[in-house]
XYZ file of C-alpha atoms in Angstrom:
120
model
C 0.000 0.000 0.000
C 1.053 3.536 -0.730
C -0.280 6.577 1.078
C -0.459 9.840 -0.856
C -0.670 13.236 0.808
C -1.028 16.524 -1.032
C -0.487 20.029 0.276
C -0.742 23.522 -1.133
C -3.546 24.914 -3.189
C -5.918 27.695 -2.272
C -7.259 30.889 -3.764
C -5.121 32.979 -6.091
C -5.755 35.885 -8.431
C -5.406 35.477 -12.205
C -1.763 35.733 -13.182
C -0.623 34.530 -9.788
C 1.346 31.472 -8.749
C 0.833 28.475 -6.498
C 2.912 25.502 -5.429
C 1.486 22.070 -4.797
C 3.397 19.315 -3.046
C 2.816 15.586 -2.910
C 4.508 12.973 -0.758
C 4.148 9.207 -0.973
C 4.804 6.881 1.941
C 4.452 3.225 2.741
C 5.595 0.702 0.139
C 7.335 3.173 -2.163
C 9.992 0.900 -3.642
C 7.927 0.147 -6.771
C 7.005 3.707 -7.693
C 7.460 4.213 -11.419
C 6.494 7.862 -11.421
C 4.363 10.585 -9.877
C 2.252 13.298 -11.341
C -0.784 15.511 -11.136
C -4.275 15.341 -12.577
C -7.095 17.812 -12.192
C -10.866 17.785 -12.354
C -13.367 20.599 -12.590
C -17.153 20.235 -12.446
C -17.409 20.672 -16.204
C -14.737 18.165 -17.193
C -13.493 14.686 -16.603
C -10.252 14.200 -14.714
C -7.379 15.171 -16.976
C -3.629 14.841 -16.899
C -1.660 17.929 -15.896
C 1.838 16.475 -15.771
C 3.620 13.218 -14.995
C 7.250 12.615 -14.086
C 8.682 9.134 -14.662
C 11.231 8.070 -12.075
C 13.457 6.444 -14.698
C 15.039 9.715 -15.728
C 12.771 10.338 -18.717
C 11.483 13.855 -19.255
C 8.196 14.787 -17.639
C 5.062 14.850 -19.756
C 2.854 17.957 -19.742
C -0.626 18.657 -21.002
C -0.704 21.383 -23.641
C -2.366 23.833 -21.236
C 0.449 23.294 -18.727
C 3.405 23.730 -21.058
C 5.372 26.870 -20.304
C 3.377 27.648 -17.156
C 3.612 24.588 -14.908
C 6.731 22.751 -13.786
C 6.963 19.461 -11.955
C 10.022 18.669 -9.906
C 11.039 15.654 -7.938
C 12.674 15.480 -4.555
C 15.147 12.720 -5.319
C 15.807 12.060 -1.654
C 12.263 10.885 -1.104
C 9.123 9.932 -2.960
C 7.804 13.421 -3.440
C 7.068 15.865 -6.206
C 6.209 19.529 -6.383
C 4.140 21.385 -8.951
C 4.926 25.028 -9.565
C 2.061 26.778 -11.309
C 2.559 30.239 -12.782
C 0.413 32.610 -14.822
C -2.691 30.963 -13.453
C -5.977 31.464 -15.263
C -9.578 31.132 -14.104
C -9.864 27.991 -16.234
C -7.163 26.381 -14.095
C -9.668 26.259 -11.259
C -10.071 22.602 -10.317
C -9.351 19.977 -7.721
C -5.807 18.774 -8.279
C -5.011 15.146 -7.500
C -1.595 13.631 -6.998
C -1.059 10.343 -8.800
C 1.479 7.712 -7.790
C 2.067 5.032 -10.397
C 3.612 1.766 -9.252
C 4.799 -1.096 -11.366
C 5.888 -4.614 -10.507
C 6.910 -6.501 -13.647
C 3.830 -6.104 -15.879
C 1.415 -5.133 -13.115
C 0.582 -1.471 -12.729
C -1.337 0.067 -9.855
C -2.189 3.716 -9.294
C -2.638 5.459 -5.986
C -4.345 8.808 -5.538
C -4.408 11.601 -3.031
C -7.647 13.108 -1.793
C -7.181 16.216 -3.903
C -6.509 19.856 -3.189
C -8.574 22.744 -4.502
C -7.003 25.432 -6.646
C -9.284 28.410 -7.228
C -8.220 31.202 -9.582
C -10.430 34.243 -9.229
C -10.266 37.976 -8.762
């Protein structure tokens, strides 16, 4: 089992910045990568960014490119998401995703989500 805890989020004005953090604990030895998804009332859950732990470059959704940056704390199973130039349409609940893999078996773990609200 893997426990996932998110922190950060809150209310920010358009154009502002926020930092989200996510830490995984428990059986973390099989983590293949960590990332962020988001969901707003009008949309299904969508990928924001995902960072493989094998050294490959992170993947970003088009709306996140150039504005959002994911970084990994290599000393522990944790990632941060720096979000800049935030827009009202970025308002959503952001969920941390932890992807584990053992041979051909993949299992995802999720945090409870943290609300990001962009409004003036």
